[in-house]
Coordinates of C-alpha atoms in Angstrom, one line a residue:
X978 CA 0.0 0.0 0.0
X979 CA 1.1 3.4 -1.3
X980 CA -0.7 5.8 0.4
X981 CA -0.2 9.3 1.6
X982 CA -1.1 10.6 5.9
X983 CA -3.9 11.7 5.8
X984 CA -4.4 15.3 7.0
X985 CA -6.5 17.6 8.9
X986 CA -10.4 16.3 8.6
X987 CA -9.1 13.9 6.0
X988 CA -9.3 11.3 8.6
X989 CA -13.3 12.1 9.5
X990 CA -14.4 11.0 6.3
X991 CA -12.3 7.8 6.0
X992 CA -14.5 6.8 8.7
X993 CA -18.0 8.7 8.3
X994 CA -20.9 5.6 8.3
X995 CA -20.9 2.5 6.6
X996 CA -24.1 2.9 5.7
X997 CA -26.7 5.2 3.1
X998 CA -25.3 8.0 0.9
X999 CA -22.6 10.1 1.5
X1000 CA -21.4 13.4 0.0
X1001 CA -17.8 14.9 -0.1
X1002 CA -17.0 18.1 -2.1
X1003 CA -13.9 19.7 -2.0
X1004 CA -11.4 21.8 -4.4
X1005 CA -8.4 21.0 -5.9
X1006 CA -5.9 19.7 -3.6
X1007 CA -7.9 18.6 -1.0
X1008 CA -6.7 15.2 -1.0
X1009 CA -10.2 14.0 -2.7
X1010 CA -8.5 11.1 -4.4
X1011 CA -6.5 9.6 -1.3
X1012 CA -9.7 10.2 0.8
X1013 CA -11.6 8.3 -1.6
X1014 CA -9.0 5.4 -2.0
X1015 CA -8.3 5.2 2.0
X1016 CA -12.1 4.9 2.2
X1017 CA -12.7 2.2 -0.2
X1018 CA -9.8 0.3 1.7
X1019 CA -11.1 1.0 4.9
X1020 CA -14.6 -0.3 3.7
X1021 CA -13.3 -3.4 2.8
X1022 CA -10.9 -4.5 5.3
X1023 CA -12.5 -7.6 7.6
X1024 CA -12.8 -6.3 11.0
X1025 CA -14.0 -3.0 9.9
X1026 CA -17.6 -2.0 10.9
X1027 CA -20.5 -3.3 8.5
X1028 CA -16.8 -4.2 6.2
X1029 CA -17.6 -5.9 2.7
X1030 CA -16.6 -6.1 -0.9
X1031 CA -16.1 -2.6 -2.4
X1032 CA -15.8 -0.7 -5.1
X1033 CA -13.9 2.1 -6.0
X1034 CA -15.0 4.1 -9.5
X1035 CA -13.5 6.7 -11.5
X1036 CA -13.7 8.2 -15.1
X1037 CA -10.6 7.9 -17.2
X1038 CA -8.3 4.8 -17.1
X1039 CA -4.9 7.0 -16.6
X1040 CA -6.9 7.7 -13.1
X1041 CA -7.7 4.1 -12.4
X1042 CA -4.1 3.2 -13.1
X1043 CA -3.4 6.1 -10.4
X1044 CA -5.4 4.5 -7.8
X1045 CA -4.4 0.9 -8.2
X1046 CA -0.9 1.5 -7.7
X1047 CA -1.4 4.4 -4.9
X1048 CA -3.7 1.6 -3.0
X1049 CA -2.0 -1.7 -4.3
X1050 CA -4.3 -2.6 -6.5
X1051 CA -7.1 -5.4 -6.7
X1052 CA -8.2 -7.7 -4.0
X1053 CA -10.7 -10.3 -3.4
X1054 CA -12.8 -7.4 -1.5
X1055 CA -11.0 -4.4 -3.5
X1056 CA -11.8 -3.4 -6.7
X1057 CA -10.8 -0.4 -9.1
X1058 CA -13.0 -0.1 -12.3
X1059 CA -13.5 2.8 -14.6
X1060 CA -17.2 3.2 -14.9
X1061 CA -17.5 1.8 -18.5
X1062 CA -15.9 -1.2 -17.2
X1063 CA -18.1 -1.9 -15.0
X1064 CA -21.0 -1.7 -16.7
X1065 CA -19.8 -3.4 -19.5
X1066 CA -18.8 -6.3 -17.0
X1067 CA -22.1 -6.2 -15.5
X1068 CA -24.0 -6.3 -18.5
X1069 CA -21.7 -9.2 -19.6
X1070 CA -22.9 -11.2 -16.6
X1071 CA -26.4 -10.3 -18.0
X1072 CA -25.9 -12.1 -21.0
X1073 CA -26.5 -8.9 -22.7
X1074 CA -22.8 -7.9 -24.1
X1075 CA -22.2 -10.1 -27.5
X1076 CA -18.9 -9.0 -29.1
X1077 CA -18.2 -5.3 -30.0
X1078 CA -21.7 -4.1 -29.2
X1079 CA -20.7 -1.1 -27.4
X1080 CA -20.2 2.0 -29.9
X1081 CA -17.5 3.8 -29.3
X1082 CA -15.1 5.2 -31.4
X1083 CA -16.7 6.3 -34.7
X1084 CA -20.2 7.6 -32.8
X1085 CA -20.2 11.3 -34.6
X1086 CA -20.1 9.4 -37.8
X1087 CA -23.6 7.7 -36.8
X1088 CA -24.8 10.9 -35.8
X1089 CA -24.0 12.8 -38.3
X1090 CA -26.3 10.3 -40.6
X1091 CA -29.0 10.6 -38.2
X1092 CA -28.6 14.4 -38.2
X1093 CA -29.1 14.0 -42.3
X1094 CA -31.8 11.9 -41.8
X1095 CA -33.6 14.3 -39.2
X1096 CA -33.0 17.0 -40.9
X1097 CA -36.2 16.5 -43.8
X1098 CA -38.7 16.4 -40.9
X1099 CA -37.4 20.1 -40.2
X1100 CA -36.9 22.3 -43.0
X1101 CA -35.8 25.8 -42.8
X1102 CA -34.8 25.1 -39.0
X1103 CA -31.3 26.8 -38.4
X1104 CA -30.4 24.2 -35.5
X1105 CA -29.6 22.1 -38.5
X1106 CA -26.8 23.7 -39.4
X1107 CA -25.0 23.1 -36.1
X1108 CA -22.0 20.2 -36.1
X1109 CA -23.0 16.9 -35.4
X1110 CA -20.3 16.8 -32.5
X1111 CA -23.0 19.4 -30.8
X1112 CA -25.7 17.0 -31.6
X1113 CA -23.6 14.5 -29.9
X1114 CA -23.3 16.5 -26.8
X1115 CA -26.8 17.0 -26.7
X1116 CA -27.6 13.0 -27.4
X1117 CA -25.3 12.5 -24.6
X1118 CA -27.0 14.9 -22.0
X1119 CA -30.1 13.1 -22.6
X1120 CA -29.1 9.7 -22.0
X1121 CA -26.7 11.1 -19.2
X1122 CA -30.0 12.3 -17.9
X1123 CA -31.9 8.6 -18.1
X1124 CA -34.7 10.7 -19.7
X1125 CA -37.0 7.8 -21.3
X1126 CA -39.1 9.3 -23.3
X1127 CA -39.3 12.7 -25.6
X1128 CA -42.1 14.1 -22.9
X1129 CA -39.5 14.1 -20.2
X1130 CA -36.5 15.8 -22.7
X1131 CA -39.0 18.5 -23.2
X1132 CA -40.0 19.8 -20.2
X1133 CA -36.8 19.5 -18.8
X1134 CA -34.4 22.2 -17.9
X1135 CA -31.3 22.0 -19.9
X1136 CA -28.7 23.1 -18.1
X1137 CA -24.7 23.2 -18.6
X1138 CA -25.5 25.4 -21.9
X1139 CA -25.3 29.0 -22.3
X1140 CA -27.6 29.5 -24.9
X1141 CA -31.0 27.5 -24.2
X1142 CA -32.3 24.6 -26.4
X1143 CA -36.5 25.3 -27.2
X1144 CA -39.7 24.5 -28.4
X1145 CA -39.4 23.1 -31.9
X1146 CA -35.6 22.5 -31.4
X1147 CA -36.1 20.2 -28.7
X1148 CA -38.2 18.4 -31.0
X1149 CA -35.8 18.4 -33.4
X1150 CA -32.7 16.5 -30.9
X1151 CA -35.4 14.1 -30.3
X1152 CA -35.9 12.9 -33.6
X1153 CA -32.0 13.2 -34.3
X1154 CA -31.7 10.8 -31.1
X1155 CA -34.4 8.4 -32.4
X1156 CA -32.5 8.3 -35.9
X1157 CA -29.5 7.9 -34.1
X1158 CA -30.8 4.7 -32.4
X1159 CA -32.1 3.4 -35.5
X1160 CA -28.8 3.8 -37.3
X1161 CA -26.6 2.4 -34.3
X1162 CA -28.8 -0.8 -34.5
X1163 CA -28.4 -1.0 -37.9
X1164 CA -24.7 -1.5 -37.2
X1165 CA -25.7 -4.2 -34.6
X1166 CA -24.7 -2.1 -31.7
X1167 CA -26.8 -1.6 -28.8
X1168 CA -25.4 0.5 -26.7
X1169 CA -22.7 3.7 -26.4
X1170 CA -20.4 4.3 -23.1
X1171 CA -23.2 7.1 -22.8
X1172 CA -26.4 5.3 -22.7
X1173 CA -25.2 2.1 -21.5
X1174 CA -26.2 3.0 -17.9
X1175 CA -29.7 3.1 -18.5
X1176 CA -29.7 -0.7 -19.7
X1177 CA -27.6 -1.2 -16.0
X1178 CA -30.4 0.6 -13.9
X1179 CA -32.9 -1.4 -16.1
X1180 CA -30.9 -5.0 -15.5
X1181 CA -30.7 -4.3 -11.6
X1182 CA -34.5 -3.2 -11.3
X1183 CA -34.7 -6.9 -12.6
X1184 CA -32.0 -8.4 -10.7
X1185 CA -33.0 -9.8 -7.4
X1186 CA -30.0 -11.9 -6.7
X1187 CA -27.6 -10.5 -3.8
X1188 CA -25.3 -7.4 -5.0
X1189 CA -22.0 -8.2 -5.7
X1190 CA -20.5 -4.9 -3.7
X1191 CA -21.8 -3.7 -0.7
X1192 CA -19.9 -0.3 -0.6
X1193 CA -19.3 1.8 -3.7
X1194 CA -17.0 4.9 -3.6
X1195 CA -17.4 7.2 -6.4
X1196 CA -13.9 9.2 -6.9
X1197 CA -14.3 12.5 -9.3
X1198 CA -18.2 11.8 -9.4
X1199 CA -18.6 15.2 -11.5
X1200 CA -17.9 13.9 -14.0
X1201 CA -20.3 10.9 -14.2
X1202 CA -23.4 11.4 -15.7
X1203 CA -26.3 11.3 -13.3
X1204 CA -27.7 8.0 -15.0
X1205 CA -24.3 6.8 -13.9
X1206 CA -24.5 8.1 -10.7
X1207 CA -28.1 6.2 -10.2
X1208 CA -26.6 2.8 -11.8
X1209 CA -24.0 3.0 -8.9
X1210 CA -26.8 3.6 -5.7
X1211 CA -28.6 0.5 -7.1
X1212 CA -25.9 -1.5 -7.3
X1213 CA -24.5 -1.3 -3.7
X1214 CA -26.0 -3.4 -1.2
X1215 CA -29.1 -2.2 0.8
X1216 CA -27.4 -2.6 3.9
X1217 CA -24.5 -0.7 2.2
X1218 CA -23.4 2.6 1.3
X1219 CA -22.3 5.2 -1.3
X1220 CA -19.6 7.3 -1.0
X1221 CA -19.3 10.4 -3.6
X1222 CA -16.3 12.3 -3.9
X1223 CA -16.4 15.7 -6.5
X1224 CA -15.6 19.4 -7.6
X1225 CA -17.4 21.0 -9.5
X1226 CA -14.9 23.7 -10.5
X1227 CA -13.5 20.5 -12.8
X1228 CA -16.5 19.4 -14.2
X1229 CA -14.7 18.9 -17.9
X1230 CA -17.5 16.5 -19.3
X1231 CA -20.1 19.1 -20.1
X1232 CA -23.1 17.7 -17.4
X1233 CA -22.7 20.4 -15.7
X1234 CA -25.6 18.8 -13.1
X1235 CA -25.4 18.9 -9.6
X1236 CA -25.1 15.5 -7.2
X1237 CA -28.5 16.6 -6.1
X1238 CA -29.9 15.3 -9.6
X1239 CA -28.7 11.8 -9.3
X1240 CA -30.9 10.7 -6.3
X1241 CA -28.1 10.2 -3.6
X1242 CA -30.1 11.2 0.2
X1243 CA -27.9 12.7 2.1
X1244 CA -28.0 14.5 5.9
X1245 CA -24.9 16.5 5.6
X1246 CA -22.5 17.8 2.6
X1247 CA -18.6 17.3 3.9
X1248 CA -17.2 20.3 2.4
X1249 CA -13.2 20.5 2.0
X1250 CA -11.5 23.9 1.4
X1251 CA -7.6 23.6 2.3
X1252 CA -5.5 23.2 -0.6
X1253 CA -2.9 20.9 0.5
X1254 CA -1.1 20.2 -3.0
X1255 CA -0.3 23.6 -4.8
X1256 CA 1.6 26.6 -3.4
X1257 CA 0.1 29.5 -3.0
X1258 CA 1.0 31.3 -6.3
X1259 CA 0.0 28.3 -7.9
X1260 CA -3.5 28.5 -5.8
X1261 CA -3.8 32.0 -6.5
X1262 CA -3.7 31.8 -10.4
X1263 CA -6.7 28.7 -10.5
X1264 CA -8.9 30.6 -7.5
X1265 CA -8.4 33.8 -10.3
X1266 CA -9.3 31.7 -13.2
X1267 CA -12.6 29.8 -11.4
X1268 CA -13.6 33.5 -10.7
X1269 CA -14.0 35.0 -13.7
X1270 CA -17.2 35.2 -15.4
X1271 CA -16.9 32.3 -18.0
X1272 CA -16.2 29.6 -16.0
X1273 CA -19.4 28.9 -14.6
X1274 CA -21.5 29.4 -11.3
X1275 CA -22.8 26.1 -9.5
X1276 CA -23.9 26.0 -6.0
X1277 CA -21.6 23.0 -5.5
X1278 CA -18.3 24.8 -6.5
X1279 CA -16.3 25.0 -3.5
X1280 CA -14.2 28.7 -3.2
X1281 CA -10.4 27.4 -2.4
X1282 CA -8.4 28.7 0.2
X1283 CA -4.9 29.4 -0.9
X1284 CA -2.2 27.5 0.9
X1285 CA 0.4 28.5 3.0
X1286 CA 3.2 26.4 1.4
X1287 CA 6.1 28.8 -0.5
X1288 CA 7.3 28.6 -4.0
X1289 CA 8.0 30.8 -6.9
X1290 CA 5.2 32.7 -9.2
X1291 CA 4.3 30.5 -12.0
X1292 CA 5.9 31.6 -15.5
X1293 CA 4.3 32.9 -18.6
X1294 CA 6.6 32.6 -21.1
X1295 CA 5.9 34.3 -24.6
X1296 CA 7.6 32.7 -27.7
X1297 CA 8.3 33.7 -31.5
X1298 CA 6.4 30.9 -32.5
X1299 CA 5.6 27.2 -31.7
X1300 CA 8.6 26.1 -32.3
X1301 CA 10.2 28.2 -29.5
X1302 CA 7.6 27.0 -27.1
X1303 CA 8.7 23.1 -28.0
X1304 CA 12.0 24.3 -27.3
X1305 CA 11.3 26.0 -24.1
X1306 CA 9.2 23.1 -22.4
X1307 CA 12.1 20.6 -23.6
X1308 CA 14.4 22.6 -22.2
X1309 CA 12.7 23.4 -19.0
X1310 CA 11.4 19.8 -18.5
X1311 CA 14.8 18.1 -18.6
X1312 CA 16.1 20.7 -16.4
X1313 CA 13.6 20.1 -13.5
X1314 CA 13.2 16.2 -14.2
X1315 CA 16.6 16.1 -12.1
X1316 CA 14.4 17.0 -8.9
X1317 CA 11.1 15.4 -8.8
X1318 CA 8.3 14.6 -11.0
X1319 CA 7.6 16.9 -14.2
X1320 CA 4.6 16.6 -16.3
X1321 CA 4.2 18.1 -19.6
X1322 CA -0.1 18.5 -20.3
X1323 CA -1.5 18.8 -23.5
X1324 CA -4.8 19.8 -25.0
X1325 CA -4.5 17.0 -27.3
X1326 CA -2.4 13.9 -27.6
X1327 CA -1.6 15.8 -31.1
X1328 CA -0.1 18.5 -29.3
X1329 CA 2.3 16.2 -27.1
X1330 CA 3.6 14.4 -29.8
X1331 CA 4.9 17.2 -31.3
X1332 CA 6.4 18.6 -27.5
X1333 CA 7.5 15.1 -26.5
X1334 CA 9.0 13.8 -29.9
X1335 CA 12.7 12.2 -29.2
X1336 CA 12.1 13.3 -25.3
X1337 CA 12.5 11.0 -22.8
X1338 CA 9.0 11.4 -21.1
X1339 CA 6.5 8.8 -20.2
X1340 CA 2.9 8.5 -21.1
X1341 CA 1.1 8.3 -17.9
X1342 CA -2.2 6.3 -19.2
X1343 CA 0.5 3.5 -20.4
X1344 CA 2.8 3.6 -16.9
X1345 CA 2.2 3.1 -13.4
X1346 CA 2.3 6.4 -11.5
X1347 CA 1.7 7.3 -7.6
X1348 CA 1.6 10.2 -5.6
X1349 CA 5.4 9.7 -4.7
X1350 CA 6.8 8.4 -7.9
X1351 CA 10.4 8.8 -9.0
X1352 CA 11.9 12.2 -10.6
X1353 CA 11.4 11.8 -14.6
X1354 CA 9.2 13.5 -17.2
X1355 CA 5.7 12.3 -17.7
X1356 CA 3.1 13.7 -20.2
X1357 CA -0.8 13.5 -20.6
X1358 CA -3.8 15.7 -21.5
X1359 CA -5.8 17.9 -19.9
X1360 CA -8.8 15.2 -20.1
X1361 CA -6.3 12.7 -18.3
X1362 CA -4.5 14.6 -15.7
X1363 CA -7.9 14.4 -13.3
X1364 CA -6.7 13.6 -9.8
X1365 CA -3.2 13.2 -10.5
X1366 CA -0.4 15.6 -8.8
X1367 CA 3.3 16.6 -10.1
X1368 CA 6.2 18.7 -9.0
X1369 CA 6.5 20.9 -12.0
X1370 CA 3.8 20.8 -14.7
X1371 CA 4.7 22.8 -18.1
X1372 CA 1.9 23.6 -20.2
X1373 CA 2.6 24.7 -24.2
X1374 CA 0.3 26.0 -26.6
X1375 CA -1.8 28.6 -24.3
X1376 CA -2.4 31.1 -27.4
X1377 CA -5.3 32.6 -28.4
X1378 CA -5.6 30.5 -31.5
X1379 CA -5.3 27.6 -30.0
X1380 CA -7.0 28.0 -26.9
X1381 CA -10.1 27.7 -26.9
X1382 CA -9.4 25.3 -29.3
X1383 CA -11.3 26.7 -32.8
X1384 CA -13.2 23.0 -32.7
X1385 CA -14.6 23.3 -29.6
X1386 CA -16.0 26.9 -30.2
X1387 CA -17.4 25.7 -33.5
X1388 CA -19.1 22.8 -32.1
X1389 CA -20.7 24.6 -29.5
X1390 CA -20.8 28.3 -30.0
X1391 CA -17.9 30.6 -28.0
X1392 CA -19.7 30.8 -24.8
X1393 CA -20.2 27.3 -23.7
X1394 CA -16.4 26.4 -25.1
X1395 CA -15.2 29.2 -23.3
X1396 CA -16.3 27.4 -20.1
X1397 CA -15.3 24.1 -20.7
X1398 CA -11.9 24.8 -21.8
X1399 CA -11.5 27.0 -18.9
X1400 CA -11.8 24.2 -16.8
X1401 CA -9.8 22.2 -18.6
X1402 CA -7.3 24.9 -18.2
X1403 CA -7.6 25.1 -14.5
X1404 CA -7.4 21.0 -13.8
X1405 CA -4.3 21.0 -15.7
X1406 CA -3.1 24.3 -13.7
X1407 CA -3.9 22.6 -10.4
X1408 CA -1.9 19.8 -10.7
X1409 CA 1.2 21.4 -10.1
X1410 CA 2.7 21.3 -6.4
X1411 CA 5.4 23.7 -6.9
X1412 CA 6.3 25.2 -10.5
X1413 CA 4.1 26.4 -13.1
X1414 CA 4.9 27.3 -16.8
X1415 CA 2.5 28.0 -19.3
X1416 CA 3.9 29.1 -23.0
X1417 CA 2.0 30.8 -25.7
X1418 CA 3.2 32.6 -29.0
X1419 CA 1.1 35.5 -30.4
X1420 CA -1.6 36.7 -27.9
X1421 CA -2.1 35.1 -25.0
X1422 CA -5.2 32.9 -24.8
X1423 CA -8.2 35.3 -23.0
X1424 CA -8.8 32.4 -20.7
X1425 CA -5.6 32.8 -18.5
X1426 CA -6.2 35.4 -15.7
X1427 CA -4.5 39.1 -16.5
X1428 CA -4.7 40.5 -12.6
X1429 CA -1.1 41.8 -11.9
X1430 CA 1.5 39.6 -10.0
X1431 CA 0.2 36.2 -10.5
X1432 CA 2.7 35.6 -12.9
X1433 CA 6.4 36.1 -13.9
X1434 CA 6.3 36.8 -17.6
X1435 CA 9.5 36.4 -19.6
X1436 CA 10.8 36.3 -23.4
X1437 CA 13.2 33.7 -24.1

């Protein structure tokens, strides 16, 4: 076992009951992920009170990989999954997974047809001319949502977009979702990594054979869908409980919905503030990028409090061009790899090829990594970096034409991409412990925080 001391109130929520829901929000660097892991362990140790087989969730593999060698991995009464493997593991002890019928990569092609298709029922409506990687935002929310039926899309409130979806545009997704189903069956797949929890709530309603977990920790819950969420509740043990771990300030999936929509019952809200991972300069750039106006309000965001722990202003380095910027992560990564762990995060895995090229840097959803790992360079994206933590973390590309990416704001208008990359930005900003550089060439991207002093800004 590989885990950190818990500190301050960490200890109070390793042991809150064994039993109903529980709810734990904090902000980055608040040891969510080691709380959640010490937890789960705790849960399932024999002697423990109510103890039993237990499950420990998270979103992305590179974080799974993260927990199972921070906790040591599977046991008999430990287990890490990602929440598609779970399901599809479920479903498989259903009888209900045969082959490759999970779409997955490929999906925007099958909606784009279905957005063709839909298209003839509505002419002269301008939502058509929208990308189909919007429409497959939108598919997603429903089906994230568990809505049924087109009655309950429509008179829902759709929230986590800036401009509102209406009247006959509703409509309109609904169809595109009903083509979409049509054409995905065609292809003999019945189910996507989106709607595949509905089928799991569905199997357990039926199910009446004794649940395989009886605890289930959820870590980075945000960014499950609420269908997820449900799944989860009904597959621990009545005499069991639920544990649910989030921040909303990196919700990066585009829910945007509050635990409150998934059903969990819960007395009390443990709410962490104190930022035990980043030094204060590094605190006081992401608490000024969560507070400007783009990046979303939510009841559930939790306001940081900036550490006490010292350590120089992160640097903003503006370069010639792109090439410079290669040059000057390269540079800067091999010199800091001599004292402790440095990760280089990407936008896209695109963009770290062409930083990491000939470097010798390892790609943390292939390695294992913990919390105390050796000095080296790692690199990942912004999507992949959840709950992870480095010494130094270099970030290239922070322009204004590349960030927010052009893709994103075409897909769905500048608005809602100007939130989601902003939190992008600030998961991949809060994962450094100590040093912070950020390189752009031309203007700096509008999403980075201009208030005086956060930042040492340099030339090569």
């Amino acid at each position: 076992m590989n885990l950190p001391q818990p500190k301050g109130r960490q200890s109070h929520v390793i042991y809150l009951p064994a039993t109903g829901h529980q709810v734990v929000l904090g902000t980055a660097g608040t040891g969510k992920t080691v709380m959640a892991a010490m937890r789960a362990l705790h849960l399932s140790q024999p002697g423990a009170p109510a103890w039993g087989r237990t499950l420990l969730i998270t979103y992305n593999r590179a974080l799974a990989k993260y927990l199972a060698n921070m906790s040591g991995g599977d046991t008999e009464n430990f287990h890490i999954r990602t929440y598609g493997r779970f399901a599809r593991g479920y479903l498989k002890d259903r009888g209900l997974i045969r082959g490759r019928n999970i779409l997955g990569k490929g999906r925007v092609g099958f909606v784009r047809r279905a957005v063709h298709a839909a298209a003839t029922n509505h002419p002269g409506l301008k939502l058509f001319e929208r990308e189909a990687e919007w429409f497959r935002d939108e598919i997603s929310w429903i089906t994230g949502m568990g809505f049924q039926d087109k009655e309950e899309y429509l008179e829902s409130e759709r929230l986590g977009r800036k401009t509102p979806i209406r009247g006959r545009a509703k409509e309109a997704v609904w169809d595109v979702l009903e083509h979409y189903r049509e054409v995905r069956k065609s292809a003999d797949y019945d189910f996507d990594w989106d709607d595949i929890a509905i089928t799991v709530r569905h199997q357990l309603a039926l199910d009446d054979s004794p649940r395989h977990y009886r605890h289930i920790v959820i870590d980075e819950g945000q960014d499950l869908s609420p269908e997820q969420i449900r799944s989860l509740a009904d597959a621990a043990a009545p005499d069991g409980s639920v544990t649910f771990f989030g921040d909303y300030a990196q919700q990066i999936y585009g829910q945007a919905m509050s635990w409150k929509s998934c059903g969990l019952k819960v007395r009390k809200v443990e709410r962490f503030q104190d930022n035990y991972r980043n030094s204060t300069a590094i605190a006081n750039v992401a608490i000024a990028l969560s507070s400007q106006p783009f990046f979303g309000k939510s009841d559930d965001l939790i306001a940081p409090i900036a550490p006490s722990a010292n350590g120089p202003k992160p640097t903003l380095v503006k370069c010639r061009n792109q090439e410079e910027e290669i040059r000057v992560i390269r540079d800067t990564a091999q010199r800091l790899a001599a004292e402790g762990t440095v990760a280089i995060i990407g936008r896209t895995w695109a963009d770290l090829g062409l930083v990491c090229q000939g470097l010798s840097s390892q790609r943390l959803d292939t390695v294992p990594y913990s919390w105390d790992a050796d000095p080296g360079i790692y690199h990942t994206t912004f999507h992949s970096a959840k709950g992870l933590e480095f010494q130094s973390v270099l970030i290239p590309f922070c322009g204004a034409a590349s960030m927010p990416m052009q893709e994103t704001v075409d897909y769905f208008g500048a608005e809602d991409a100007w939130e989601r990359e902003a939190k992008l930005l600030y998961v991949a900003i809060t994962r450094a412990k100590s040093d912070l550089l950020i390189t752009y060439s031309g203007d700096r991207t509008p999403l980075l925080p201009t208030d005086d002093g956060l930042f040492t800004e340099i030339q090569p």
